[in-house]
Coordinates of C-alpha atoms in Angstrom, one line a residue:
Chain A
X290 CA 30.6 -61.1 14.8
X291 CA 29.5 -63.8 12.8
X292 CA 26.9 -66.8 13.3
X293 CA 25.4 -69.6 11.3
X294 CA 21.6 -71.0 11.2
X295 CA 20.4 -73.9 9.5
X296 CA 16.7 -73.7 8.3
X297 CA 14.7 -76.4 6.6
X298 CA 12.9 -74.9 3.4
X299 CA 9.1 -74.4 4.0
X300 CA 6.4 -75.6 1.5
X301 CA 5.0 -72.1 1.4
X302 CA 8.3 -70.5 0.7
X303 CA 8.1 -72.1 -2.9
X304 CA 6.2 -70.8 -5.6
X305 CA 5.0 -71.7 -9.1
X306 CA 8.4 -72.2 -10.6
X307 CA 9.0 -75.0 -7.8
X308 CA 11.6 -73.0 -6.1
X309 CA 11.9 -70.9 -3.1
X310 CA 10.4 -67.3 -3.8
X311 CA 13.1 -64.8 -3.9
X312 CA 11.6 -62.5 -1.6
X313 CA 12.2 -65.4 1.1
X314 CA 15.9 -64.9 1.1
X315 CA 15.7 -61.4 2.3
X316 CA 13.6 -63.1 5.2
X317 CA 16.5 -65.8 5.6
X318 CA 18.6 -62.9 6.1
X319 CA 16.5 -61.4 8.6
X320 CA 16.5 -64.9 10.4
X321 CA 20.0 -65.1 10.2
X322 CA 20.8 -61.9 12.1
X323 CA 18.0 -62.2 14.5
X324 CA 19.3 -65.7 15.3
X325 CA 23.2 -64.1 15.4
X326 CA 22.3 -61.5 18.0
X327 CA 20.3 -64.0 20.1
X328 CA 23.5 -66.1 20.2
X329 CA 25.7 -63.1 21.0
X330 CA 23.3 -62.4 24.1
X331 CA 21.6 -59.5 22.8
X332 CA 18.5 -60.4 21.0
X333 CA 16.9 -57.7 18.7
X334 CA 13.4 -57.7 20.6
X335 CA 15.5 -56.8 23.9
X336 CA 17.1 -53.8 21.9
X337 CA 13.6 -52.7 21.0
X338 CA 12.2 -53.1 24.5
X339 CA 15.0 -50.8 25.7
X340 CA 13.5 -48.3 23.3
X341 CA 15.4 -48.5 19.8
X342 CA 14.3 -50.1 16.9
X343 CA 16.1 -51.3 14.1
X344 CA 14.5 -50.4 10.4
X345 CA 15.9 -51.8 7.2
X346 CA 17.2 -49.0 4.9
X347 CA 18.5 -51.0 2.2
X348 CA 18.8 -54.5 1.1
X349 CA 20.5 -55.9 -1.8
X350 CA 20.8 -59.7 -2.8
X351 CA 22.3 -61.9 -5.4
X352 CA 20.7 -65.1 -6.5
X353 CA 23.3 -67.7 -7.9
X354 CA 21.1 -71.3 -7.5
X355 CA 17.9 -72.1 -6.2
X356 CA 16.6 -73.8 -3.1
X357 CA 13.9 -76.3 -3.6
X358 CA 11.8 -78.3 -1.0
X359 CA 13.4 -80.8 0.9
X360 CA 16.6 -78.5 1.1
X361 CA 18.2 -77.3 4.2
X362 CA 19.7 -73.8 3.8
X363 CA 22.8 -72.7 6.0
X364 CA 22.6 -68.8 6.5
X365 CA 26.2 -67.1 7.5
X366 CA 25.7 -63.8 9.0
X367 CA 28.5 -61.0 9.6
X368 CA 28.9 -58.0 10.9
X369 CA 32.5 -56.7 10.4
X370 CA 32.4 -53.0 11.7
X371 CA 31.3 -51.4 14.6
X372 CA 28.3 -49.4 13.7
X373 CA 27.7 -45.7 14.0
X374 CA 24.7 -44.4 12.2
X375 CA 24.1 -47.6 10.5
X376 CA 24.6 -51.3 10.8
X377 CA 25.7 -53.4 7.9
X378 CA 24.8 -57.0 8.2
X379 CA 26.5 -59.4 5.3
X380 CA 24.6 -62.7 4.4
X381 CA 25.5 -65.8 2.2
X382 CA 22.9 -68.9 1.8
X383 CA 24.2 -72.1 1.1
X384 CA 22.2 -75.3 0.5
X385 CA 23.2 -78.7 2.2
X386 CA 25.8 -79.4 -0.6
X387 CA 27.7 -76.4 0.2
X388 CA 26.3 -74.6 -2.9
X389 CA 26.3 -70.7 -2.7
X390 CA 22.2 -69.9 -3.3
X391 CA 22.4 -66.3 -2.5
X392 CA 24.4 -63.5 -1.0
X393 CA 23.8 -60.1 -0.1
X394 CA 23.6 -57.5 2.6
X395 CA 21.4 -55.7 4.6
X396 CA 21.8 -52.0 6.3
X397 CA 19.8 -51.1 9.4
X398 CA 19.2 -47.8 10.9
X399 CA 18.5 -47.0 14.6
X400 CA 15.6 -44.9 15.6
X401 CA 14.1 -44.0 18.7
X402 CA 11.0 -46.1 19.5
X403 CA 8.9 -43.2 20.7
X404 CA 9.7 -40.2 18.7
X405 CA 10.9 -42.2 15.5
X406 CA 13.7 -40.2 15.0
X407 CA 17.1 -41.6 14.0
X408 CA 19.6 -42.0 17.1
X409 CA 23.2 -43.5 17.5
X410 CA 23.7 -47.1 17.7
X411 CA 23.0 -48.3 21.5
X412 CA 26.3 -48.7 23.3
X413 CA 25.4 -52.0 24.3
X414 CA 24.9 -53.2 20.9
X415 CA 28.3 -51.4 19.8
X416 CA 30.1 -52.9 22.8
X417 CA 28.7 -56.7 21.8
X418 CA 30.0 -55.9 18.3
X419 CA 33.3 -54.7 19.5
X420 CA 33.9 -57.5 21.9
X421 CA 33.2 -60.0 19.2
X422 CA 35.5 -58.5 16.9
X423 CA 38.4 -59.3 19.6
X424 CA 36.8 -62.7 20.3
X425 CA 36.5 -63.6 16.7
X426 CA 40.2 -62.8 16.0
X427 CA 41.2 -65.5 18.4
X428 CA 38.8 -68.0 18.3
X429 CA 36.6 -68.5 15.1
X430 CA 35.2 -71.9 16.4
X431 CA 33.0 -69.7 18.8
X432 CA 30.7 -68.8 16.2
X433 CA 28.8 -71.8 15.3
X434 CA 26.2 -72.2 17.9
X435 CA 23.1 -74.6 18.2
X436 CA 20.5 -73.8 15.9
X437 CA 16.7 -74.3 15.6
Chain B
X178 CA -22.5 -55.5 7.3
X179 CA -21.5 -56.7 4.2
X180 CA -18.6 -55.9 1.7
X181 CA -17.1 -57.2 -1.5
X182 CA -13.1 -56.7 -2.5
X183 CA -11.6 -57.7 -5.5
X184 CA -7.9 -58.5 -5.5
X185 CA -5.5 -59.8 -8.1
X186 CA -3.8 -63.1 -7.2
X187 CA -0.1 -62.0 -6.3
X188 CA 2.8 -64.4 -7.9
X189 CA 4.5 -64.9 -4.3
X190 CA 1.2 -66.1 -3.1
X191 CA 1.5 -69.4 -5.3
X192 CA 3.1 -72.7 -4.3
X193 CA 5.0 -75.5 -6.0
X194 CA 1.3 -76.9 -7.0
X195 CA 1.0 -74.0 -9.0
X196 CA -2.0 -72.7 -7.1
X197 CA -2.5 -70.1 -4.6
X198 CA -1.1 -71.7 -1.2
X199 CA -4.1 -72.2 1.3
X200 CA -2.8 -70.2 4.0
X201 CA -3.5 -67.0 1.8
X202 CA -7.2 -67.6 2.0
X203 CA -6.8 -66.7 5.6
X204 CA -4.8 -63.5 4.6
X205 CA -7.8 -63.0 1.9
X206 CA -10.2 -63.0 4.7
X207 CA -8.4 -60.5 6.7
X208 CA -7.9 -58.3 3.5
X209 CA -11.9 -58.6 3.1
X210 CA -12.7 -57.8 6.6
X211 CA -10.2 -54.8 7.0
X212 CA -11.6 -53.5 3.6
X213 CA -15.2 -53.8 5.0
X214 CA -14.5 -52.0 8.2
X215 CA -12.8 -49.0 6.2
X216 CA -16.0 -48.9 3.9
X217 CA -18.3 -48.6 7.1
X218 CA -15.9 -45.9 8.3
X219 CA -14.3 -47.5 11.3
X220 CA -11.0 -48.8 10.0
X221 CA -9.5 -51.3 12.3
X222 CA -6.4 -49.4 13.0
X223 CA -8.6 -46.8 14.4
X224 CA -10.0 -49.2 16.9
X225 CA -6.5 -50.2 17.8
X226 CA -5.5 -46.6 18.2
X227 CA -8.5 -46.2 20.8
X228 CA -6.8 -49.1 22.7
X229 CA -8.6 -52.0 21.5
X230 CA -6.9 -54.8 19.7
X231 CA -8.8 -57.4 18.1
X232 CA -7.0 -60.6 18.1
X233 CA -8.3 -63.7 15.9
X234 CA -9.4 -66.3 18.3
X235 CA -10.5 -69.0 15.6
X236 CA -10.5 -69.6 12.0
X237 CA -12.2 -72.4 9.5
X238 CA -12.0 -72.3 6.1
X239 CA -12.9 -74.9 3.4
X240 CA -11.4 -75.0 0.0
X241 CA -13.5 -75.8 -3.2
X242 CA -11.5 -74.9 -6.0
X243 CA -7.9 -73.2 -6.7
X244 CA -7.1 -69.9 -7.6
X245 CA -4.1 -69.5 -10.0
X246 CA -1.8 -66.6 -11.1
X247 CA -4.0 -64.4 -13.3
X248 CA -7.0 -65.0 -11.6
X249 CA -8.6 -62.2 -9.7
X250 CA -10.5 -63.3 -6.6
X251 CA -13.6 -61.6 -5.2
X252 CA -13.8 -61.6 -1.2
X253 CA -17.4 -61.5 0.2
X254 CA -17.2 -60.3 4.0
X255 CA -20.1 -60.5 6.2
X256 CA -21.1 -59.7 10.0
X257 CA -24.5 -61.0 10.9
X258 CA -24.7 -60.1 14.4
X259 CA -23.9 -57.4 16.9
X260 CA -20.9 -58.7 19.0
X261 CA -20.6 -58.6 22.7
X262 CA -17.2 -60.6 23.7
X263 CA -16.6 -62.4 20.1
X264 CA -17.2 -60.6 16.6
X265 CA -17.7 -63.6 13.7
X266 CA -16.9 -62.4 10.1
X267 CA -18.2 -65.1 7.6
X268 CA -16.2 -64.9 4.1
X269 CA -16.5 -66.5 0.6
X270 CA -13.8 -66.0 -2.1
X271 CA -14.9 -66.3 -5.4
X272 CA -12.7 -66.3 -8.8
X273 CA -13.8 -64.1 -11.7
X274 CA -15.8 -66.7 -13.4
X275 CA -18.2 -66.6 -9.9
X276 CA -17.2 -69.9 -8.9
X277 CA -16.8 -70.4 -4.9
X278 CA -13.2 -71.0 -4.4
X279 CA -13.2 -71.0 -0.5
X280 CA -15.7 -70.1 2.5
X281 CA -15.1 -70.0 5.9
X282 CA -15.2 -68.0 9.0
X283 CA -12.9 -66.0 11.7
X284 CA -14.0 -65.2 15.2
X285 CA -11.9 -62.4 16.5
X286 CA -12.1 -61.1 20.8
X287 CA -11.4 -57.7 22.1
X288 CA -8.7 -57.0 24.1
X289 CA -7.4 -53.9 25.9
X290 CA -4.3 -52.9 24.1
X291 CA -2.2 -51.9 27.6
X292 CA -3.4 -54.7 29.5
X293 CA -4.0 -57.5 27.1
X294 CA -7.2 -58.2 29.0
X295 CA -10.4 -59.3 27.3
X296 CA -12.8 -56.5 27.0
X297 CA -16.4 -55.9 25.6
X298 CA -16.9 -54.8 22.2
X299 CA -16.3 -51.2 21.9
X300 CA -19.8 -49.5 21.7
X301 CA -18.4 -47.1 18.3
X302 CA -18.1 -50.6 16.8
X303 CA -21.1 -52.3 18.1
X304 CA -23.1 -48.8 16.7
X305 CA -21.5 -49.4 13.5
X306 CA -22.7 -53.0 12.9
X307 CA -26.2 -52.2 14.5
X308 CA -26.6 -49.2 11.9
X309 CA -25.4 -51.3 9.2
X310 CA -27.9 -54.0 9.8
X311 CA -30.5 -51.5 9.5
X312 CA -29.3 -50.1 6.4
X313 CA -28.5 -53.5 4.8
X314 CA -32.3 -54.5 5.2
X315 CA -33.4 -51.7 3.5
X316 CA -30.8 -51.1 0.8
X317 CA -28.4 -54.0 -0.3
X318 CA -26.9 -52.2 -3.0
X319 CA -24.9 -49.8 -0.4
X320 CA -22.7 -52.9 0.1
X321 CA -20.6 -52.7 -2.9
X322 CA -17.9 -50.0 -2.9
X323 CA -14.8 -48.9 -4.3
X324 CA -12.0 -51.6 -3.9
X325 CA -8.3 -51.3 -4.6
Chain C
X253 CA 2.0 -91.3 13.4
X254 CA 3.4 -88.5 15.3
X255 CA 6.2 -86.0 15.4
X256 CA 7.3 -82.6 17.1
X257 CA 9.2 -79.8 15.4
X258 CA 10.7 -76.9 17.1
X259 CA 10.7 -73.5 15.2
X260 CA 12.1 -70.1 16.4
X261 CA 9.5 -67.4 16.0
X262 CA 10.5 -64.9 12.9
X263 CA 10.5 -61.4 12.9
X264 CA 8.7 -60.9 9.9
X265 CA 6.0 -63.2 11.2
X266 CA 4.7 -60.6 13.8
X267 CA 2.3 -58.1 13.1
X268 CA 1.6 -54.5 14.7
X269 CA -0.3 -56.1 17.7
X270 CA 3.4 -57.4 18.7
X271 CA 2.3 -61.1 18.2
X272 CA 2.8 -63.6 15.7
X273 CA 0.2 -63.1 12.8
X274 CA -2.8 -65.8 13.1
X275 CA -2.2 -67.0 9.5
X276 CA 1.4 -68.5 10.3
X277 CA -0.1 -71.1 12.5
X278 CA -1.8 -72.4 9.6
X279 CA 2.2 -72.1 8.0
X280 CA 3.3 -73.8 11.4
X281 CA 0.9 -76.6 10.9
X282 CA 2.3 -77.3 7.3
X283 CA 5.8 -77.3 8.7
X284 CA 5.0 -79.9 11.3
X285 CA 3.3 -82.1 8.6
X286 CA 6.1 -81.8 6.1
X287 CA 8.4 -82.5 8.8
X288 CA 6.6 -85.7 10.2
X289 CA 6.4 -87.0 6.8
X290 CA 10.2 -86.6 6.0
X291 CA 10.8 -88.2 9.4
X292 CA 8.8 -91.3 8.6
X293 CA 10.7 -91.4 5.3
X294 CA 8.2 -90.3 2.9
X295 CA 8.8 -86.5 2.2
X296 CA 5.6 -84.8 0.7
X297 CA 7.8 -83.6 -2.1
X298 CA 8.6 -87.3 -2.8
X299 CA 4.6 -88.2 -3.2
X300 CA 4.3 -85.1 -5.3
X301 CA 7.3 -86.6 -7.6
X302 CA 5.5 -89.8 -8.1
X303 CA 2.5 -87.9 -9.4
X304 CA 0.1 -87.4 -6.3
X305 CA -0.5 -83.7 -4.7
X306 CA -2.1 -83.3 -1.6
X307 CA -4.0 -80.1 -1.7
X308 CA -5.5 -78.6 1.8
X309 CA -9.3 -79.0 1.5
X310 CA -10.1 -77.6 5.2
X311 CA -8.6 -76.0 8.1
X312 CA -9.5 -75.1 11.1
X313 CA -7.6 -73.5 14.2
X314 CA -8.3 -72.3 17.8
X315 CA -5.9 -69.5 19.3
X316 CA -5.5 -69.6 22.6
X317 CA -2.1 -67.7 23.7
X318 CA -0.1 -65.5 21.6
X319 CA 3.6 -66.2 20.5
X320 CA 5.9 -63.4 20.3
X321 CA 9.3 -62.8 19.0
X322 CA 12.1 -64.6 21.2
X323 CA 9.7 -67.8 21.6
X324 CA 10.2 -71.1 20.3
X325 CA 7.2 -72.9 19.2
X326 CA 6.8 -76.6 19.5
X327 CA 4.3 -78.1 17.0
X328 CA 2.8 -81.4 17.5
X329 CA 1.6 -83.2 14.5
X330 CA -0.4 -86.4 14.6
X331 CA -2.4 -88.8 11.9
X332 CA -4.5 -91.3 13.9
X333 CA -6.2 -92.8 10.7
X334 CA -5.3 -94.5 7.7
X335 CA -6.6 -92.1 4.9
X336 CA -8.9 -93.3 2.0
X337 CA -10.1 -90.1 0.1
X338 CA -8.9 -87.7 2.8
X339 CA -6.1 -87.3 5.2
X340 CA -6.6 -85.6 8.5
X341 CA -3.7 -84.0 10.6
X342 CA -4.3 -82.9 13.9
X343 CA -1.8 -80.0 15.3
X344 CA -1.2 -78.5 18.4
X345 CA 1.5 -75.6 19.2
X346 CA 3.1 -74.8 22.3
X347 CA 5.5 -72.6 23.4
X348 CA 8.6 -73.1 25.2
X349 CA 6.9 -73.2 28.7
X350 CA 4.6 -75.9 27.4
X351 CA 1.5 -73.6 26.9
X352 CA -0.9 -74.4 24.6
X353 CA -1.1 -71.7 21.8
X354 CA -3.0 -73.1 19.3
X355 CA -4.6 -76.2 18.1
X356 CA -6.4 -77.3 15.0
X357 CA -6.8 -79.7 12.2
X358 CA -5.8 -79.9 8.5
X359 CA -7.7 -81.9 6.0
X360 CA -5.7 -82.9 2.8
X361 CA -7.1 -84.5 -0.5
X362 CA -5.3 -86.5 -2.9
X363 CA -5.2 -85.3 -6.8
X364 CA -3.2 -86.7 -9.9
X365 CA -0.4 -84.1 -10.5
X366 CA -1.4 -84.2 -14.6
X367 CA -5.2 -84.4 -14.7
X368 CA -6.0 -82.6 -11.4
X369 CA -8.5 -85.3 -10.6
X370 CA -9.2 -86.6 -7.2
X371 CA -7.2 -89.9 -6.4
X372 CA -7.2 -92.5 -3.6
X373 CA -4.3 -92.2 -1.2
X374 CA -1.3 -93.7 -2.7
X375 CA -0.3 -97.1 -1.1
X376 CA 2.9 -96.1 -0.3
X377 CA 1.7 -93.3 2.0
X378 CA -1.0 -95.6 3.6
X379 CA 1.8 -98.3 4.1
X380 CA 3.7 -95.8 6.3
X381 CA 0.6 -94.6 8.3
X382 CA -0.4 -97.9 9.0
X383 CA 3.3 -98.9 9.8
X384 CA 3.4 -96.0 12.1
X385 CA 0.2 -96.9 14.1
X386 CA 1.8 -100.3 14.8
X387 CA 4.9 -98.6 15.8
X388 CA 3.4 -96.0 17.8
X389 CA 1.5 -98.6 20.0
X390 CA 4.6 -100.3 21.2
X391 CA 7.2 -97.3 21.2
X392 CA 5.8 -94.1 21.9
X393 CA 9.8 -92.6 22.4
X394 CA 10.2 -93.2 18.7
X395 CA 8.3 -90.3 17.5
X396 CA 10.7 -87.6 18.8
X397 CA 13.2 -86.8 16.3
X398 CA 15.8 -84.5 15.1
X399 CA 14.6 -81.0 14.2
X400 CA 16.1 -78.2 12.5
Chain D
X183 CA 7.6 -49.5 -20.7
X184 CA 5.9 -48.2 -17.5
X185 CA 3.0 -49.0 -15.4
X186 CA 1.5 -48.0 -11.9
X187 CA -0.4 -50.1 -9.6
X188 CA -2.0 -49.0 -6.3
X189 CA -2.3 -51.7 -3.7
X190 CA -4.1 -51.0 0.0
X191 CA -1.4 -52.1 3.0
X192 CA -2.4 -55.3 4.2
X193 CA -2.6 -56.1 8.2
X194 CA -0.5 -59.3 7.7
X195 CA 2.2 -57.0 6.1
X196 CA 3.0 -55.1 8.9
X197 CA 5.4 -56.5 11.8
X198 CA 5.6 -55.5 15.4
X199 CA 7.5 -52.2 14.6
X200 CA 4.0 -51.2 13.3
X201 CA 5.4 -50.7 9.7
X202 CA 5.1 -52.6 6.5
X203 CA 7.9 -55.3 6.9
X204 CA 10.7 -54.6 4.7
X205 CA 10.7 -57.8 2.5
X206 CA 7.1 -56.9 1.4
X207 CA 8.5 -54.3 -0.8
X208 CA 10.3 -56.6 -2.7
X209 CA 7.0 -58.2 -3.5
X210 CA 5.4 -54.8 -4.1
X211 CA 8.1 -54.9 -6.8
X212 CA 6.9 -58.2 -8.1
X213 CA 3.4 -57.2 -7.9
X214 CA 4.1 -53.9 -9.8
X215 CA 5.8 -56.0 -12.8
X216 CA 3.4 -58.7 -13.1
X217 CA 0.5 -56.2 -13.6
X218 CA 2.7 -54.1 -15.8
X219 CA 3.2 -57.2 -18.0
X220 CA -0.4 -57.9 -17.8
X221 CA -1.2 -54.5 -18.9
X222 CA 1.1 -54.7 -21.9
X223 CA -1.0 -57.9 -23.3
X224 CA 2.0 -60.4 -22.0
X225 CA 1.0 -61.8 -18.4
X226 CA 4.3 -63.5 -17.0
X227 CA 2.2 -66.7 -16.5
X228 CA 1.8 -66.8 -20.6
X229 CA 5.6 -66.4 -21.1
X230 CA 6.0 -69.4 -18.5
X231 CA 3.1 -71.3 -20.1
X232 CA 5.2 -71.1 -23.5
X233 CA 8.2 -72.5 -21.7
X234 CA 10.2 -69.8 -20.4
X235 CA 10.3 -68.7 -16.9
X236 CA 11.9 -65.4 -15.4
X237 CA 13.8 -65.9 -12.2
X238 CA 14.9 -63.4 -9.9
X239 CA 18.9 -62.8 -10.1
X240 CA 19.0 -59.7 -8.1
X241 CA 17.3 -57.1 -6.2
X242 CA 18.0 -54.2 -4.6
X243 CA 16.0 -51.7 -2.7
X244 CA 16.7 -48.4 -0.7
X245 CA 14.0 -47.8 2.0
X246 CA 13.1 -44.2 2.8
X247 CA 10.0 -43.7 4.7
X248 CA 7.6 -46.3 6.4
X249 CA 4.2 -47.5 5.2
X250 CA 1.6 -48.0 7.6
X251 CA -2.0 -49.8 7.9
X252 CA -4.5 -47.7 6.4
X253 CA -1.9 -46.4 3.6
X254 CA -2.4 -47.3 0.0
X255 CA 1.1 -47.6 -1.9
X256 CA 1.5 -46.7 -5.7
X257 CA 4.1 -48.8 -7.4
X258 CA 5.6 -47.5 -10.2
X259 CA 7.4 -50.0 -12.6
X260 CA 9.5 -49.4 -15.4
X261 CA 11.6 -51.2 -18.3
X262 CA 13.9 -48.8 -20.0
X263 CA 15.8 -51.3 -22.3
X264 CA 15.0 -54.0 -24.3
X265 CA 16.6 -57.4 -22.9
X266 CA 19.1 -59.9 -24.2
X267 CA 20.4 -62.2 -21.6
X268 CA 18.4 -60.1 -18.7
X269 CA 15.8 -58.1 -17.8
X270 CA 16.0 -54.9 -15.4
X271 CA 13.0 -53.6 -14.1
X272 CA 13.1 -50.2 -12.0
X273 CA 10.2 -49.6 -9.3
X274 CA 9.6 -46.8 -7.1
X275 CA 7.0 -47.0 -4.2
X276 CA 5.0 -44.0 -3.2
X277 CA 2.3 -43.4 -0.4
X278 CA -1.0 -41.6 -1.2
X279 CA 0.5 -38.7 -0.2
X280 CA 3.0 -38.8 -3.0
X281 CA 6.2 -39.3 -0.8
X282 CA 8.8 -41.8 -2.1
X283 CA 8.8 -44.9 0.3
X284 CA 11.3 -47.1 -1.4
X285 CA 12.9 -47.3 -4.4
X286 CA 15.0 -50.1 -6.4
X287 CA 15.6 -52.7 -9.0
X288 CA 14.9 -56.3 -9.9
X289 CA 17.1 -58.1 -12.5
X290 CA 15.5 -61.3 -14.1
X291 CA 17.1 -63.9 -16.1
X292 CA 15.4 -66.4 -18.9
X293 CA 15.4 -70.1 -18.5
X294 CA 13.8 -72.8 -20.2
X295 CA 11.2 -74.3 -18.1
X296 CA 12.2 -78.0 -19.0
X297 CA 16.1 -77.9 -19.1
X298 CA 16.2 -74.9 -16.4
X299 CA 19.1 -73.7 -18.8
X300 CA 19.4 -69.8 -19.7
X301 CA 17.9 -68.6 -22.7
X302 CA 17.8 -65.5 -24.8
X303 CA 14.6 -63.2 -23.9
X304 CA 11.6 -64.6 -25.7
X305 CA 11.1 -62.7 -28.9
X306 CA 7.6 -61.7 -28.1
X307 CA 8.3 -60.3 -24.7
X308 CA 11.3 -58.4 -26.6
X309 CA 8.6 -57.4 -29.4
X310 CA 6.1 -55.8 -26.7
X311 CA 9.0 -53.8 -24.7
X312 CA 10.2 -52.5 -28.2
X313 CA 7.1 -51.7 -29.2
X314 CA 6.1 -50.0 -25.7
X315 CA 9.0 -47.8 -25.9
X316 CA 8.2 -46.1 -29.4
X317 CA 4.6 -45.7 -27.9
X318 CA 5.8 -44.4 -24.6
X319 CA 7.7 -41.5 -26.5
X320 CA 4.7 -40.4 -28.1
X321 CA 1.8 -40.8 -25.7
X322 CA 3.0 -41.0 -21.9
X323 CA -0.6 -41.0 -20.8
X324 CA -1.2 -44.4 -22.0
X325 CA 1.0 -45.8 -19.2
X326 CA -1.5 -45.3 -16.1
X327 CA -4.1 -48.3 -16.3
X328 CA -7.0 -50.0 -14.7
X329 CA -5.6 -51.4 -11.3
X330 CA -7.0 -53.6 -8.7

């Protein structure tokens, strides 16, 4: 499963160093994975509506270059493994010149929205990821969609 | 009803002009009113837990001077009228030298958390505001509380 | 001068009421006007690079309906008057069903980036706004551009 | 070098899961280290004013439990090594019941504010860290300061 999302840097994302504040890359990662899930037909808010929430259990990010106002970042998101108890999403963020700005990963858990106890990955989500892996192997062009 | 809250400016709140981004004052207003409600014994999250949410229906803010990193802002919040369908909170934000940075007001509605339909101000909240007005008339020192 | 920008709601923009936090509309307004200036060939960061900053001096916003995760908001921005000392931008935010979510205005000042003293609107910006008004009168279709 | 900072959870920091959004812990880490530097007499904005900026080059964070509205988080920040080219700050975030919510680390680089090229850790900062290590060894009570 893989998707790309382009986002214009927002003024409020900059800090007094004149660059995008580092915390916003963690948010870019989130934008990327929300968009990826929506493109594969299973938006995160639908999984939530069906009673499972996906809290983040770990993040890591390495910062290579800075984004500045006027830049458009391209966020690549990727899931390489069908999850059991944890879902790992890998992300890279590039600028409009193709330079790598940051990369990292986010690990999500699954909890029951009512009891807040850990649960297994919903079968619907596992199925979508499994299916995407078969498709991705055959048709890598399928991964670039319409972004807003 | 009146309260004061002091907050240190946070680095991520600054923007590339080197000042606190204007949107954060709307957030300071919210910090001020959350803190005020908690000091008067009725935190907003308790009102929510009892089934009434307070969405913002209008904000206005005038910016006088900028806050910068290293500043501590003092947020004054005030409710002057027992609400019926709408609650108006007035705010001023000062820096550590007592200079007025921004002032404005926030109007909140009341909605039922389940139906999302408008409701009247919960009697518990109206009572706390009414009581505070009687107290405030007699003892203006009661308004400055412990802040974090 | 008028422009439209579409943005997908981001998960981190939601709050525990399950709706986009009200402060984010002030940020949407900013995204809208940054995008408008860029579309008219004069990005705000270029004005800044030439020595003039545009701090916000007032905002007002009325909230009509909530945006939720999964929504795409359409931000309309409009400048109706060539500015002298202040620039007023009017904004409306709609959802994907064309429902008005919020509307308001933002007033910006002009200050010298070095001295931080108020200055007049840079002639380059006044010229772009003046030109857009003549064009807008004749060709209203020119206002919808490419968005990301 | 070690410091603690207590912060009340802010409503806008919550998300539609009803918990503090994970990106805010990265911001809590920043609040903690800004506060620590200020308590040790060398605020980050002073280092910047003297021509050296400290961009973040890596973050990692593990999330253990959620913070919710009404909670007060306690952020522990620690520097264990005098930096050469990189500064590593370790952080833990606890709630008011002493439960560990999150822990992680942030690595910062040093760049010249003008040229944006990497530089060594400013001697003034190295000296403060070195001195703190000697003091910390003798007097562990010195680490808890006044917080806002």
